[in-house]
Amino acid sequence: MLRLLLPLALLAALPLRADPLPQGDFMLGTYIWPDTLLPRYVELQTADDRIDITLSSALPLDFKACDDDGDCLFSTHAATLRGTVEDGKLVISDTQMDPDAVIDPSAQQHAGLPDWALYTGSLVTRLHGASYAATDFGFTLTSGGTTLAFYRGDAAAFAAARAIPIIFELSIVQMAHCEVRSIVPLLQGAPTDDTRRFRNTLGVLARQVDMQNMARALSPLDQASDATNRPRSKHALIDARLPSLIAGLTSDLEPPYADAFWDQLGATLFRDNRAAYDMAIDGYGLALDDAVAFYRHLRAHVAEISAETVCADPSFGFR
């Protein structure tokens, strides 16, 4: 009996195997924030056992700074920590939360706690000790009866997911991050014949939101300027609307759109500034044709756009 027990005792004395999380960039597809907090997207960047947490938003993290000074911040590095999977659970150590990270400046006033404590602190608490499981799309961490699903992606995929609620003017809370669950996996790997046109369109939608955000950032600067030319914010706003304008105002046009739309309406919109118009068109690249077709598809075939319909199929059958 002693000969049998001795090897078991030696095995029990060995340290548990510690493995890092899957490596790369991941976005959380589970909505975790209570009604008292503003929607924030969670991104994890993993490298060996280092985990960086970035919080982001489709809207400015600090509305006042954006609207008053043009200081429009949409993502912030919130924390760095060490994390390994031991005996099936995520064990976190060496947590360094950034108390200066701009996450929600109104948190202190409304909740009585700094934003880093409400957002980053509560998130890290959820992660520590969570049960880990690998998935086809990334991994899950289950804690307190809630499973947090992290989806592997890249900056372009994350930007496209964030753009969906803005483009469709929907509540991020009501969507509950279905935009992450549907969009981020779609943009991984090579496109198929069924997904190519919508994947191209998603890049256009993300750029439209970027240009809309640029217009917002430029607006207070333009108001303080004595320039007599059209404010830069107006150019950016027209740029942001260009794909939907082409689709909605010129139903008879066929691709390529650049010259035809210039003659029909573009010259008026851009005040005969062809260089600015061409720059806007070129910014969307070859995907512009697919995006115009997508907007026309919505007008012709979609009766209602809601959180439920977008979550069911954000492409609305567009192929």
PDB file of C-alpha atoms in Angstrom:
ATOM      1  CA  MET A   1       0.000   0.000   0.000  1.00  0.00           C
ATOM      2  CA  LEU A   2       2.828   2.406   0.816  1.00  0.00           C
ATOM      3  CA  ARG A   3       4.251   1.910  -2.678  1.00  0.00           C
ATOM      4  CA  LEU A   4       0.902   2.991  -4.157  1.00  0.00           C
ATOM      5  CA  LEU A   5       0.399   6.007  -1.924  1.00  0.00           C
ATOM      6  CA  LEU A   6       3.870   7.439  -2.412  1.00  0.00           C
ATOM      7  CA  PRO A   7       3.504   8.239  -6.143  1.00  0.00           C
ATOM      8  CA  LEU A   8       0.079   9.755  -5.492  1.00  0.00           C
ATOM      9  CA  ALA A   9       1.521  11.969  -2.792  1.00  0.00           C
ATOM     10  CA  LEU A  10       4.267  13.111  -5.139  1.00  0.00           C
ATOM     11  CA  LEU A  11       1.723  13.953  -7.837  1.00  0.00           C
ATOM     12  CA  ALA A  12      -0.390  15.926  -5.378  1.00  0.00           C
ATOM     13  CA  ALA A  13       2.665  17.943  -4.414  1.00  0.00           C
ATOM     14  CA  LEU A  14       3.302  19.029  -8.011  1.00  0.00           C
ATOM     15  CA  PRO A  15       2.110  22.541  -8.919  1.00  0.00           C
ATOM     16  CA  LEU A  16      -1.013  22.848 -11.037  1.00  0.00           C
ATOM     17  CA  ARG A  17      -0.395  23.414 -14.741  1.00  0.00           C
ATOM     18  CA  ALA A  18      -0.784  27.066 -15.651  1.00  0.00           C
ATOM     19  CA  ASP A  19      -1.645  27.921 -19.267  1.00  0.00           C
ATOM     20  CA  PRO A  20      -2.233  31.352 -20.791  1.00  0.00           C
ATOM     21  CA  LEU A  21      -5.503  32.299 -22.401  1.00  0.00           C
ATOM     22  CA  PRO A  22      -5.683  32.006 -26.202  1.00  0.00           C
ATOM     23  CA  GLN A  23      -3.442  34.631 -27.752  1.00  0.00           C
ATOM     24  CA  GLY A  24      -4.675  37.635 -29.714  1.00  0.00           C
ATOM     25  CA  ASP A  25      -7.467  40.191 -29.601  1.00  0.00           C
ATOM     26  CA  PHE A  26     -10.957  39.413 -28.312  1.00  0.00           C
ATOM     27  CA  MET A  27     -14.179  41.366 -27.816  1.00  0.00           C
ATOM     28  CA  LEU A  28     -16.793  40.499 -25.205  1.00  0.00           C
ATOM     29  CA  GLY A  29     -20.100  39.491 -26.783  1.00  0.00           C
ATOM     30  CA  THR A  30     -22.032  39.308 -23.496  1.00  0.00           C
ATOM     31  CA  TYR A  31     -23.652  42.468 -22.131  1.00  0.00           C
ATOM     32  CA  ILE A  32     -22.694  42.777 -18.469  1.00  0.00           C
ATOM     33  CA  TRP A  33     -23.394  46.349 -17.377  1.00  0.00           C
ATOM     34  CA  PRO A  34     -26.278  47.244 -15.044  1.00  0.00           C
ATOM     35  CA  ASP A  35     -28.778  49.929 -16.050  1.00  0.00           C
ATOM     36  CA  THR A  36     -26.924  52.472 -13.921  1.00  0.00           C
ATOM     37  CA  LEU A  37     -23.815  52.269 -16.143  1.00  0.00           C
ATOM     38  CA  LEU A  38     -23.343  53.360 -19.743  1.00  0.00           C
ATOM     39  CA  PRO A  39     -22.717  50.732 -22.437  1.00  0.00           C
ATOM     40  CA  ARG A  40     -19.057  49.943 -22.943  1.00  0.00           C
ATOM     41  CA  TYR A  41     -17.390  47.365 -25.153  1.00  0.00           C
ATOM     42  CA  VAL A  42     -14.731  45.171 -23.539  1.00  0.00           C
ATOM     43  CA  GLU A  43     -11.648  44.098 -25.472  1.00  0.00           C
ATOM     44  CA  LEU A  44      -8.932  41.776 -24.203  1.00  0.00           C
ATOM     45  CA  GLN A  45      -5.463  41.712 -25.757  1.00  0.00           C
ATOM     46  CA  THR A  46      -3.517  38.643 -24.631  1.00  0.00           C
ATOM     47  CA  ALA A  47       0.208  37.989 -25.047  1.00  0.00           C
ATOM     48  CA  ASP A  48       1.634  35.074 -23.043  1.00  0.00           C
ATOM     49  CA  ASP A  49       0.198  35.612 -19.561  1.00  0.00           C
ATOM     50  CA  ARG A  50      -0.251  39.376 -19.983  1.00  0.00           C
ATOM     51  CA  ILE A  51      -3.815  40.611 -20.428  1.00  0.00           C
ATOM     52  CA  ASP A  52      -4.598  44.189 -21.432  1.00  0.00           C
ATOM     53  CA  ILE A  53      -8.158  45.442 -21.013  1.00  0.00           C
ATOM     54  CA  THR A  54      -9.492  48.143 -23.311  1.00  0.00           C
ATOM     55  CA  LEU A  55     -12.933  49.690 -22.887  1.00  0.00           C
ATOM     56  CA  SER A  56     -14.510  51.381 -25.881  1.00  0.00           C
ATOM     57  CA  SER A  57     -17.728  52.935 -27.091  1.00  0.00           C
ATOM     58  CA  ALA A  58     -19.433  53.791 -30.353  1.00  0.00           C
ATOM     59  CA  LEU A  59     -20.111  57.223 -28.842  1.00  0.00           C
ATOM     60  CA  PRO A  60     -17.628  59.553 -27.087  1.00  0.00           C
ATOM     61  CA  LEU A  61     -16.528  58.328 -23.678  1.00  0.00           C
ATOM     62  CA  ASP A  62     -16.614  61.940 -22.496  1.00  0.00           C
ATOM     63  CA  PHE A  63     -19.461  63.810 -24.223  1.00  0.00           C
ATOM     64  CA  LYS A  64     -18.596  67.189 -22.710  1.00  0.00           C
ATOM     65  CA  ALA A  65     -14.938  67.140 -23.724  1.00  0.00           C
ATOM     66  CA  CYS A  66     -15.939  66.059 -27.224  1.00  0.00           C
ATOM     67  CA  ASP A  67     -18.678  68.625 -27.783  1.00  0.00           C
ATOM     68  CA  ASP A  68     -16.916  71.516 -26.032  1.00  0.00           C
ATOM     69  CA  ASP A  69     -13.307  71.029 -27.114  1.00  0.00           C
ATOM     70  CA  GLY A  70     -13.310  68.425 -29.896  1.00  0.00           C
ATOM     71  CA  ASP A  71     -11.459  66.015 -27.609  1.00  0.00           C
ATOM     72  CA  CYS A  72     -13.377  62.923 -28.684  1.00  0.00           C
ATOM     73  CA  LEU A  73     -12.114  59.700 -27.146  1.00  0.00           C
ATOM     74  CA  PHE A  74     -13.727  56.395 -28.101  1.00  0.00           C
ATOM     75  CA  SER A  75     -11.455  53.841 -26.438  1.00  0.00           C
ATOM     76  CA  THR A  76      -9.244  53.761 -23.379  1.00  0.00           C
ATOM     77  CA  HIS A  77      -6.701  51.353 -21.945  1.00  0.00           C
ATOM     78  CA  ALA A  78      -8.204  50.435 -18.601  1.00  0.00           C
ATOM     79  CA  ALA A  79      -5.918  47.819 -17.018  1.00  0.00           C
ATOM     80  CA  THR A  80      -3.004  45.418 -17.378  1.00  0.00           C
ATOM     81  CA  LEU A  81      -2.844  42.172 -15.449  1.00  0.00           C
ATOM     82  CA  ARG A  82      -1.380  38.689 -15.402  1.00  0.00           C
ATOM     83  CA  GLY A  83      -3.722  35.802 -15.998  1.00  0.00           C
ATOM     84  CA  THR A  84      -3.294  32.060 -16.373  1.00  0.00           C
ATOM     85  CA  VAL A  85      -5.711  29.150 -16.536  1.00  0.00           C
ATOM     86  CA  GLU A  86      -5.087  26.841 -13.596  1.00  0.00           C
ATOM     87  CA  ASP A  87      -7.216  23.753 -13.013  1.00  0.00           C
ATOM     88  CA  GLY A  88      -9.770  25.129 -15.482  1.00  0.00           C
ATOM     89  CA  LYS A  89     -10.076  28.540 -13.842  1.00  0.00           C
ATOM     90  CA  LEU A  90      -8.617  31.948 -14.695  1.00  0.00           C
ATOM     91  CA  VAL A  91      -6.268  33.103 -11.950  1.00  0.00           C
ATOM     92  CA  ILE A  92      -5.425  36.808 -12.042  1.00  0.00           C
ATOM     93  CA  SER A  93      -2.480  38.540 -10.416  1.00  0.00           C
ATOM     94  CA  ASP A  94      -0.472  41.783 -10.684  1.00  0.00           C
ATOM     95  CA  THR A  95      -3.532  43.827 -11.593  1.00  0.00           C
ATOM     96  CA  GLN A  96      -2.759  47.425 -12.537  1.00  0.00           C
ATOM     97  CA  MET A  97      -5.914  49.439 -13.138  1.00  0.00           C
ATOM     98  CA  ASP A  98      -5.484  52.900 -14.646  1.00  0.00           C
ATOM     99  CA  PRO A  99      -7.295  55.402 -12.396  1.00  0.00           C
ATOM    100  CA  ASP A 100      -6.896  58.078 -15.086  1.00  0.00           C
ATOM    101  CA  ALA A 101      -8.594  56.069 -17.828  1.00  0.00           C
ATOM    102  CA  VAL A 102     -11.549  58.023 -19.225  1.00  0.00           C
ATOM    103  CA  ILE A 103     -14.427  55.536 -19.114  1.00  0.00           C
ATOM    104  CA  ASP A 104     -17.444  57.517 -17.866  1.00  0.00           C
ATOM    105  CA  PRO A 105     -16.694  60.898 -16.263  1.00  0.00           C
ATOM    106  CA  SER A 106     -20.264  61.129 -14.936  1.00  0.00           C
ATOM    107  CA  ALA A 107     -19.857  57.995 -12.799  1.00  0.00           C
ATOM    108  CA  GLN A 108     -18.532  59.797  -9.732  1.00  0.00           C
ATOM    109  CA  GLN A 109     -21.451  62.218  -9.730  1.00  0.00           C
ATOM    110  CA  HIS A 110     -24.206  59.661 -10.332  1.00  0.00           C
ATOM    111  CA  ALA A 111     -22.873  56.579  -8.596  1.00  0.00           C
ATOM    112  CA  GLY A 112     -20.544  57.974  -5.973  1.00  0.00           C
ATOM    113  CA  LEU A 113     -17.569  55.924  -7.184  1.00  0.00           C
ATOM    114  CA  PRO A 114     -14.872  56.612  -9.776  1.00  0.00           C
ATOM    115  CA  ASP A 115     -15.427  55.112 -13.203  1.00  0.00           C
ATOM    116  CA  TRP A 116     -12.392  52.813 -13.004  1.00  0.00           C
ATOM    117  CA  ALA A 117     -13.860  51.162  -9.894  1.00  0.00           C
ATOM    118  CA  LEU A 118     -17.338  50.759 -11.352  1.00  0.00           C
ATOM    119  CA  TYR A 119     -16.256  49.474 -14.743  1.00  0.00           C
ATOM    120  CA  THR A 120     -12.745  48.037 -14.617  1.00  0.00           C
ATOM    121  CA  GLY A 121     -12.877  46.908 -11.006  1.00  0.00           C
ATOM    122  CA  SER A 122     -16.158  45.048 -11.406  1.00  0.00           C
ATOM    123  CA  LEU A 123     -14.929  43.430 -14.633  1.00  0.00           C
ATOM    124  CA  VAL A 124     -11.685  42.170 -13.100  1.00  0.00           C
ATOM    125  CA  THR A 125     -13.665  40.763 -10.167  1.00  0.00           C
ATOM    126  CA  ARG A 126     -15.804  38.800 -12.634  1.00  0.00           C
ATOM    127  CA  LEU A 127     -12.758  37.461 -14.457  1.00  0.00           C
ATOM    128  CA  HIS A 128     -10.805  36.234 -11.447  1.00  0.00           C
ATOM    129  CA  GLY A 129     -11.637  32.612 -10.717  1.00  0.00           C
ATOM    130  CA  ALA A 130     -13.941  32.266 -13.711  1.00  0.00           C
ATOM    131  CA  SER A 131     -14.181  28.835 -15.322  1.00  0.00           C
ATOM    132  CA  TYR A 132     -12.494  28.733 -18.722  1.00  0.00           C
ATOM    133  CA  ALA A 133     -13.680  26.885 -21.840  1.00  0.00           C
ATOM    134  CA  ALA A 134     -12.376  27.042 -25.405  1.00  0.00           C
ATOM    135  CA  THR A 135     -14.894  27.690 -28.203  1.00  0.00           C
ATOM    136  CA  ASP A 136     -14.881  27.864 -31.975  1.00  0.00           C
ATOM    137  CA  PHE A 137     -15.082  31.659 -31.802  1.00  0.00           C
ATOM    138  CA  GLY A 138     -12.612  32.243 -28.939  1.00  0.00           C
ATOM    139  CA  PHE A 139     -13.347  31.301 -25.343  1.00  0.00           C
ATOM    140  CA  THR A 140     -15.791  31.707 -22.491  1.00  0.00           C
ATOM    141  CA  LEU A 141     -15.320  32.591 -18.836  1.00  0.00           C
ATOM    142  CA  THR A 142     -18.138  31.607 -16.482  1.00  0.00           C
ATOM    143  CA  SER A 143     -18.482  33.360 -13.151  1.00  0.00           C
ATOM    144  CA  GLY A 144     -21.409  33.745 -10.748  1.00  0.00           C
ATOM    145  CA  GLY A 145     -23.739  31.919 -13.098  1.00  0.00           C
ATOM    146  CA  THR A 146     -22.957  34.233 -16.026  1.00  0.00           C
ATOM    147  CA  THR A 147     -20.969  33.092 -19.051  1.00  0.00           C
ATOM    148  CA  LEU A 148     -18.844  35.777 -20.683  1.00  0.00           C
ATOM    149  CA  ALA A 149     -18.220  34.961 -24.347  1.00  0.00           C
ATOM    150  CA  PHE A 150     -15.094  36.489 -25.923  1.00  0.00           C
ATOM    151  CA  TYR A 151     -14.863  36.566 -29.715  1.00  0.00           C
ATOM    152  CA  ARG A 152     -11.559  36.563 -31.585  1.00  0.00           C
ATOM    153  CA  GLY A 153     -11.231  39.449 -34.016  1.00  0.00           C
ATOM    154  CA  ASP A 154      -9.228  42.463 -35.089  1.00  0.00           C
ATOM    155  CA  ALA A 155      -9.594  46.241 -35.057  1.00  0.00           C
ATOM    156  CA  ALA A 156     -11.642  46.281 -38.275  1.00  0.00           C
ATOM    157  CA  ALA A 157     -14.095  43.677 -36.977  1.00  0.00           C
ATOM    158  CA  PHE A 158     -14.493  45.461 -33.642  1.00  0.00           C
ATOM    159  CA  ALA A 159     -15.085  48.807 -35.403  1.00  0.00           C
ATOM    160  CA  ALA A 160     -17.734  47.223 -37.630  1.00  0.00           C
ATOM    161  CA  ALA A 161     -19.536  45.739 -34.622  1.00  0.00           C
ATOM    162  CA  ARG A 162     -19.549  49.092 -32.814  1.00  0.00           C
ATOM    163  CA  ALA A 163     -20.890  50.799 -35.951  1.00  0.00           C
ATOM    164  CA  ILE A 164     -24.040  48.679 -36.259  1.00  0.00           C
ATOM    165  CA  PRO A 165     -26.109  50.318 -33.459  1.00  0.00           C
ATOM    166  CA  ILE A 166     -25.069  53.785 -34.671  1.00  0.00           C
ATOM    167  CA  ILE A 167     -25.926  53.159 -38.325  1.00  0.00           C
ATOM    168  CA  PHE A 168     -29.329  51.704 -37.450  1.00  0.00           C
ATOM    169  CA  GLU A 169     -29.918  54.174 -34.572  1.00  0.00           C
ATOM    170  CA  LEU A 170     -30.640  51.414 -32.077  1.00  0.00           C
ATOM    171  CA  SER A 171     -30.113  50.970 -28.355  1.00  0.00           C
ATOM    172  CA  ILE A 172     -26.886  49.164 -27.511  1.00  0.00           C
ATOM    173  CA  VAL A 173     -28.539  47.982 -24.303  1.00  0.00           C
ATOM    174  CA  GLN A 174     -31.449  46.418 -26.199  1.00  0.00           C
ATOM    175  CA  MET A 175     -29.088  44.787 -28.685  1.00  0.00           C
ATOM    176  CA  ALA A 176     -27.136  43.324 -25.755  1.00  0.00           C
ATOM    177  CA  HIS A 177     -24.006  42.964 -27.909  1.00  0.00           C
ATOM    178  CA  CYS A 178     -25.636  40.760 -30.537  1.00  0.00           C
ATOM    179  CA  GLU A 179     -23.708  42.997 -32.939  1.00  0.00           C
ATOM    180  CA  VAL A 180     -20.501  41.549 -31.528  1.00  0.00           C
ATOM    181  CA  ARG A 181     -21.736  37.976 -31.655  1.00  0.00           C
ATOM    182  CA  SER A 182     -22.839  38.255 -35.287  1.00  0.00           C
ATOM    183  CA  ILE A 183     -20.350  40.663 -36.855  1.00  0.00           C
ATOM    184  CA  VAL A 184     -16.976  39.719 -35.345  1.00  0.00           C
ATOM    185  CA  PRO A 185     -17.095  36.002 -36.326  1.00  0.00           C
ATOM    186  CA  LEU A 186     -18.382  36.959 -39.791  1.00  0.00           C
ATOM    187  CA  LEU A 187     -15.235  38.986 -40.473  1.00  0.00           C
ATOM    188  CA  GLN A 188     -12.827  36.180 -39.604  1.00  0.00           C
ATOM    189  CA  GLY A 189     -11.326  34.012 -42.314  1.00  0.00           C
ATOM    190  CA  ALA A 190     -11.806  34.319 -46.052  1.00  0.00           C
ATOM    191  CA  PRO A 191     -15.123  35.669 -47.334  1.00  0.00           C
ATOM    192  CA  THR A 192     -17.544  33.334 -49.058  1.00  0.00           C
ATOM    193  CA  ASP A 193     -19.787  34.131 -52.011  1.00  0.00           C
ATOM    194  CA  ASP A 194     -22.674  34.622 -49.566  1.00  0.00           C
ATOM    195  CA  THR A 195     -20.811  36.969 -47.227  1.00  0.00           C
ATOM    196  CA  ARG A 196     -18.468  38.934 -49.496  1.00  0.00           C
ATOM    197  CA  ARG A 197     -20.786  41.846 -50.327  1.00  0.00           C
ATOM    198  CA  PHE A 198     -21.974  42.336 -46.761  1.00  0.00           C
ATOM    199  CA  ARG A 199     -18.417  42.072 -45.443  1.00  0.00           C
ATOM    200  CA  ASN A 200     -17.424  44.818 -47.862  1.00  0.00           C
ATOM    201  CA  THR A 201     -20.405  46.853 -46.696  1.00  0.00           C
ATOM    202  CA  LEU A 202     -19.410  46.520 -43.040  1.00  0.00           C
ATOM    203  CA  GLY A 203     -16.128  48.293 -43.756  1.00  0.00           C
ATOM    204  CA  VAL A 204     -18.095  51.156 -45.320  1.00  0.00           C
ATOM    205  CA  LEU A 205     -20.460  51.365 -42.351  1.00  0.00           C
ATOM    206  CA  ALA A 206     -17.497  51.581 -39.969  1.00  0.00           C
ATOM    207  CA  ARG A 207     -15.962  54.377 -42.051  1.00  0.00           C
ATOM    208  CA  GLN A 208     -19.264  56.258 -42.089  1.00  0.00           C
ATOM    209  CA  VAL A 209     -19.284  56.214 -38.291  1.00  0.00           C
ATOM    210  CA  ASP A 210     -15.628  57.318 -38.223  1.00  0.00           C
ATOM    211  CA  MET A 211     -16.437  60.290 -40.458  1.00  0.00           C
ATOM    212  CA  GLN A 212     -19.479  61.126 -38.355  1.00  0.00           C
ATOM    213  CA  ASN A 213     -17.253  61.114 -35.277  1.00  0.00           C
ATOM    214  CA  MET A 214     -14.715  63.287 -37.078  1.00  0.00           C
ATOM    215  CA  ALA A 215     -17.447  65.792 -37.880  1.00  0.00           C
ATOM    216  CA  ARG A 216     -18.382  65.908 -34.214  1.00  0.00           C
ATOM    217  CA  ALA A 217     -14.772  66.464 -33.175  1.00  0.00           C
ATOM    218  CA  LEU A 218     -14.276  69.221 -35.744  1.00  0.00           C
ATOM    219  CA  SER A 219     -17.500  71.059 -34.931  1.00  0.00           C
ATOM    220  CA  PRO A 220     -16.297  73.027 -31.840  1.00  0.00           C
ATOM    221  CA  LEU A 221     -13.039  73.846 -33.618  1.00  0.00           C
ATOM    222  CA  ASP A 222     -14.933  75.170 -36.637  1.00  0.00           C
ATOM    223  CA  GLN A 223     -17.176  77.277 -34.414  1.00  0.00           C
ATOM    224  CA  ALA A 224     -14.104  78.949 -32.953  1.00  0.00           C
ATOM    225  CA  SER A 225     -12.599  79.575 -36.392  1.00  0.00           C
ATOM    226  CA  ASP A 226     -12.957  82.692 -38.514  1.00  0.00           C
ATOM    227  CA  ALA A 227     -12.643  80.744 -41.747  1.00  0.00           C
ATOM    228  CA  THR A 228     -15.019  81.852 -44.495  1.00  0.00           C
ATOM    229  CA  ASN A 229     -15.001  78.525 -46.348  1.00  0.00           C
ATOM    230  CA  ARG A 230     -17.369  75.677 -45.517  1.00  0.00           C
ATOM    231  CA  PRO A 231     -16.411  74.276 -42.098  1.00  0.00           C
ATOM    232  CA  ARG A 232     -14.438  71.050 -42.145  1.00  0.00           C
ATOM    233  CA  SER A 233     -17.072  69.435 -39.950  1.00  0.00           C
ATOM    234  CA  LYS A 234     -19.671  69.930 -42.710  1.00  0.00           C
ATOM    235  CA  HIS A 235     -17.416  68.236 -45.261  1.00  0.00           C
ATOM    236  CA  ALA A 236     -16.892  65.299 -42.898  1.00  0.00           C
ATOM    237  CA  LEU A 237     -20.627  65.001 -42.238  1.00  0.00           C
ATOM    238  CA  ILE A 238     -21.449  64.906 -45.955  1.00  0.00           C
ATOM    239  CA  ASP A 239     -18.671  62.348 -46.398  1.00  0.00           C
ATOM    240  CA  ALA A 240     -20.270  60.226 -43.665  1.00  0.00           C
ATOM    241  CA  ARG A 241     -23.624  60.288 -45.438  1.00  0.00           C
ATOM    242  CA  LEU A 242     -22.342  59.813 -48.973  1.00  0.00           C
ATOM    243  CA  PRO A 243     -23.152  56.078 -49.448  1.00  0.00           C
ATOM    244  CA  SER A 244     -26.701  56.452 -48.157  1.00  0.00           C
ATOM    245  CA  LEU A 245     -27.169  59.684 -50.146  1.00  0.00           C
ATOM    246  CA  ILE A 246     -26.164  57.967 -53.377  1.00  0.00           C
ATOM    247  CA  ALA A 247     -28.540  55.115 -52.608  1.00  0.00           C
ATOM    248  CA  GLY A 248     -31.493  57.243 -51.590  1.00  0.00           C
ATOM    249  CA  LEU A 249     -31.346  60.237 -53.912  1.00  0.00           C
ATOM    250  CA  THR A 250     -30.314  58.597 -57.162  1.00  0.00           C
ATOM    251  CA  SER A 251     -32.118  55.311 -57.546  1.00  0.00           C
ATOM    252  CA  ASP A 252     -31.507  55.295 -61.286  1.00  0.00           C
ATOM    253  CA  LEU A 253     -27.693  55.351 -61.101  1.00  0.00           C
ATOM    254  CA  GLU A 254     -25.577  52.264 -61.685  1.00  0.00           C
ATOM    255  CA  PRO A 255     -21.973  51.680 -60.607  1.00  0.00           C
ATOM    256  CA  PRO A 256     -19.433  53.152 -60.883  1.00  0.00           C
ATOM    257  CA  TYR A 257     -21.063  56.113 -59.198  1.00  0.00           C
ATOM    258  CA  ALA A 258     -18.367  58.776 -58.979  1.00  0.00           C
ATOM    259  CA  ASP A 259     -18.860  60.742 -62.209  1.00  0.00           C
ATOM    260  CA  ALA A 260     -22.608  60.195 -62.508  1.00  0.00           C
ATOM    261  CA  PHE A 261     -23.344  61.267 -58.922  1.00  0.00           C
ATOM    262  CA  TRP A 262     -21.039  64.280 -59.300  1.00  0.00           C
ATOM    263  CA  ASP A 263     -23.055  65.487 -62.267  1.00  0.00           C
ATOM    264  CA  GLN A 264     -26.397  64.812 -60.612  1.00  0.00           C
ATOM    265  CA  LEU A 265     -25.848  66.027 -57.034  1.00  0.00           C
ATOM    266  CA  GLY A 266     -22.230  65.744 -55.899  1.00  0.00           C
ATOM    267  CA  ALA A 267     -21.133  69.081 -57.319  1.00  0.00           C
ATOM    268  CA  THR A 268     -23.853  70.844 -55.344  1.00  0.00           C
ATOM    269  CA  LEU A 269     -23.127  68.994 -52.110  1.00  0.00           C
ATOM    270  CA  PHE A 270     -19.389  69.650 -52.340  1.00  0.00           C
ATOM    271  CA  ARG A 271     -19.731  73.193 -53.734  1.00  0.00           C
ATOM    272  CA  ASP A 272     -17.898  72.326 -56.950  1.00  0.00           C
ATOM    273  CA  ASN A 273     -14.880  71.094 -54.986  1.00  0.00           C
ATOM    274  CA  ARG A 274     -14.120  68.014 -57.072  1.00  0.00           C
ATOM    275  CA  ALA A 275     -10.906  67.270 -55.169  1.00  0.00           C
ATOM    276  CA  ALA A 276     -12.810  66.999 -51.872  1.00  0.00           C
ATOM    277  CA  TYR A 277     -15.476  64.881 -53.544  1.00  0.00           C
ATOM    278  CA  ASP A 278     -12.946  62.490 -55.066  1.00  0.00           C
ATOM    279  CA  MET A 279     -11.206  62.160 -51.703  1.00  0.00           C
ATOM    280  CA  ALA A 280     -14.518  61.181 -50.096  1.00  0.00           C
ATOM    281  CA  ILE A 281     -15.314  58.671 -52.835  1.00  0.00           C
ATOM    282  CA  ASP A 282     -11.816  57.165 -52.746  1.00  0.00           C
ATOM    283  CA  GLY A 283     -12.042  56.789 -48.971  1.00  0.00           C
ATOM    284  CA  TYR A 284     -14.731  54.146 -49.416  1.00  0.00           C
ATOM    285  CA  GLY A 285     -12.866  52.320 -52.150  1.00  0.00           C
ATOM    286  CA  LEU A 286     -14.399  49.587 -54.261  1.00  0.00           C
ATOM    287  CA  ALA A 287     -16.723  48.625 -51.379  1.00  0.00           C
ATOM    288  CA  LEU A 288     -18.822  51.730 -52.046  1.00  0.00           C
ATOM    289  CA  ASP A 289     -20.799  49.913 -54.759  1.00  0.00           C
ATOM    290  CA  ASP A 290     -21.763  47.132 -52.351  1.00  0.00           C
ATOM    291  CA  ALA A 291     -22.744  49.619 -49.637  1.00  0.00           C
ATOM    292  CA  VAL A 292     -25.014  51.542 -52.031  1.00  0.00           C
ATOM    293  CA  ALA A 293     -26.625  48.242 -53.036  1.00  0.00           C
ATOM    294  CA  PHE A 294     -27.090  47.404 -49.339  1.00  0.00           C
ATOM    295  CA  TYR A 295     -28.870  50.688 -48.586  1.00  0.00           C
ATOM    296  CA  ARG A 296     -31.108  50.174 -51.623  1.00  0.00           C
ATOM    297  CA  HIS A 297     -31.823  46.641 -50.419  1.00  0.00           C
ATOM    298  CA  LEU A 298     -32.952  48.008 -47.049  1.00  0.00           C
ATOM    299  CA  ARG A 299     -35.253  50.556 -48.663  1.00  0.00           C
ATOM    300  CA  ALA A 300     -36.808  47.975 -50.981  1.00  0.00           C
ATOM    301  CA  HIS A 301     -37.127  44.930 -48.742  1.00  0.00           C
ATOM    302  CA  VAL A 302     -37.000  45.847 -45.039  1.00  0.00           C
ATOM    303  CA  ALA A 303     -40.193  47.082 -43.417  1.00  0.00           C
ATOM    304  CA  GLU A 304     -38.859  47.430 -39.859  1.00  0.00           C
ATOM    305  CA  ILE A 305     -35.416  47.916 -38.379  1.00  0.00           C
ATOM    306  CA  SER A 306     -35.342  47.068 -34.688  1.00  0.00           C
ATOM    307  CA  ALA A 307     -32.983  45.461 -32.220  1.00  0.00           C
ATOM    308  CA  GLU A 308     -34.783  42.169 -32.788  1.00  0.00           C
ATOM    309  CA  THR A 309     -34.551  42.265 -36.587  1.00  0.00           C
ATOM    310  CA  VAL A 310     -30.914  43.366 -36.624  1.00  0.00           C
ATOM    311  CA  CYS A 311     -29.944  40.715 -34.096  1.00  0.00           C
ATOM    312  CA  ALA A 312     -31.704  38.067 -36.190  1.00  0.00           C
ATOM    313  CA  ASP A 313     -29.732  39.042 -39.300  1.00  0.00           C
ATOM    314  CA  PRO A 314     -27.785  42.338 -39.508  1.00  0.00           C
ATOM    315  CA  SER A 315     -27.478  41.872 -43.296  1.00  0.00           C
ATOM    316  CA  PHE A 316     -31.268  41.530 -43.739  1.00  0.00           C
ATOM    317  CA  GLY A 317     -30.644  38.858 -46.354  1.00  0.00           C
ATOM    318  CA  PHE A 318     -28.296  41.038 -48.415  1.00  0.00           C
ATOM    319  CA  ARG A 319     -26.075  38.858 -50.611  1.00  0.00           C
TER     320      ARG A 319
END
